[in-house]
């Protein structure tokens, strides 16, 4: 299972917008985990839709999507890692898990971290940390346009990327490997250790 973390400003719907569009792009079994850290006593992990809508109204677009499994997780701050481990285990039979939650992502090791950047808003401390770890940055305002995900401007943070992550980004955004390879060449980004020669 590939874990994709989406981080960004908690005050906008950018993370969810991107998550829903990635689900539409992937032709395989996809799960969604929306996580909240709060001043609660116990871990709650649920797939009950009424509870999810009450606890996290912004989850509704996911509930209306074609995701194969959707869970909402609420956890106290001192049990984040335990809660994340329990929740992620629920998705082990799926191909992809799209994970949304700024604080919790600091306790897991996703295959890819995508940060949705909203330039006009000041980021929380957690969102700022996530942006610093991101592999890829997507502009919030571009997500407001309903154009194809393959047309989005993708800001790859480093000047080189692993072959594994290059393939992952290509699959997520509906870009052919050759097409994405040309984009990387134009931006001067090297693909490391690509023994298959997919991005030459």
PDB file of C-alpha atoms in Angstrom, residues 10 32-46 52 55-57 59 71-81 83-84 87 99-105:
ATOM      1  CA  UNK A  10      -6.265  23.967   7.974  1.00  0.00           C
ATOM      2  CA  UNK A  32      -9.091   8.053   2.814  1.00  0.00           C
ATOM      3  CA  UNK A  33      -8.015   8.818   6.362  1.00  0.00           C
ATOM      4  CA  UNK A  34      -8.899  12.234   7.734  1.00  0.00           C
ATOM      5  CA  UNK A  35      -7.201  12.854  11.065  1.00  0.00           C
ATOM      6  CA  UNK A  36      -7.738  15.429  13.801  1.00  0.00           C
ATOM      7  CA  UNK A  37      -5.680  15.913  16.953  1.00  0.00           C
ATOM      8  CA  UNK A  38      -7.636  17.342  19.849  1.00  0.00           C
ATOM      9  CA  UNK A  39      -7.921  17.642  23.615  1.00  0.00           C
ATOM     10  CA  UNK A  40      -9.796  14.371  23.967  1.00  0.00           C
ATOM     11  CA  UNK A  41      -9.102  11.455  26.310  1.00  0.00           C
ATOM     12  CA  UNK A  42      -9.415   8.490  23.973  1.00  0.00           C
ATOM     13  CA  UNK A  43      -8.646   7.534  20.397  1.00  0.00           C
ATOM     14  CA  UNK A  44     -11.641   7.393  18.056  1.00  0.00           C
ATOM     15  CA  UNK A  45     -11.418   5.721  14.646  1.00  0.00           C
ATOM     16  CA  UNK A  46     -14.743   5.386  12.853  1.00  0.00           C
ATOM     17  CA  UNK A  52     -17.855  11.720  10.516  1.00  0.00           C
ATOM     18  CA  UNK A  55     -17.131  15.610  13.862  1.00  0.00           C
ATOM     19  CA  UNK A  56     -15.558  16.842  10.611  1.00  0.00           C
ATOM     20  CA  UNK A  57     -17.987  18.609   8.248  1.00  0.00           C
ATOM     21  CA  UNK A  59     -15.121  15.304   5.137  1.00  0.00           C
ATOM     22  CA  UNK A  71     -12.136   6.609   8.101  1.00  0.00           C
ATOM     23  CA  UNK A  72     -12.105   9.556  10.470  1.00  0.00           C
ATOM     24  CA  UNK A  73      -9.631   9.568  13.331  1.00  0.00           C
ATOM     25  CA  UNK A  74      -9.624  11.820  16.382  1.00  0.00           C
ATOM     26  CA  UNK A  75      -6.778  11.377  18.829  1.00  0.00           C
ATOM     27  CA  UNK A  76      -5.298  13.000  21.931  1.00  0.00           C
ATOM     28  CA  UNK A  77      -1.890  14.577  21.387  1.00  0.00           C
ATOM     29  CA  UNK A  78      -0.079  12.006  23.508  1.00  0.00           C
ATOM     30  CA  UNK A  79      -1.424   9.061  21.462  1.00  0.00           C
ATOM     31  CA  UNK A  80      -0.881  10.302  17.907  1.00  0.00           C
ATOM     32  CA  UNK A  81       1.538   7.587  16.814  1.00  0.00           C
ATOM     33  CA  UNK A  83      -3.716   6.100  16.731  1.00  0.00           C
ATOM     34  CA  UNK A  84      -2.075   6.531  13.325  1.00  0.00           C
ATOM     35  CA  UNK A  87      -5.877   3.552  11.603  1.00  0.00           C
ATOM     36  CA  UNK A  99      -4.037  10.719   4.409  1.00  0.00           C
ATOM     37  CA  UNK A 100      -5.017  14.223   5.514  1.00  0.00           C
ATOM     38  CA  UNK A 101      -3.750  15.677   8.789  1.00  0.00           C
ATOM     39  CA  UNK A 102      -0.905  18.104   9.482  1.00  0.00           C
ATOM     40  CA  UNK A 103       0.029  17.069  12.998  1.00  0.00           C
ATOM     41  CA  UNK A 104      -0.305  13.323  12.512  1.00  0.00           C
ATOM     42  CA  UNK A 105       1.833  13.250   9.349  1.00  0.00           C
TER      43      UNK A 105
END
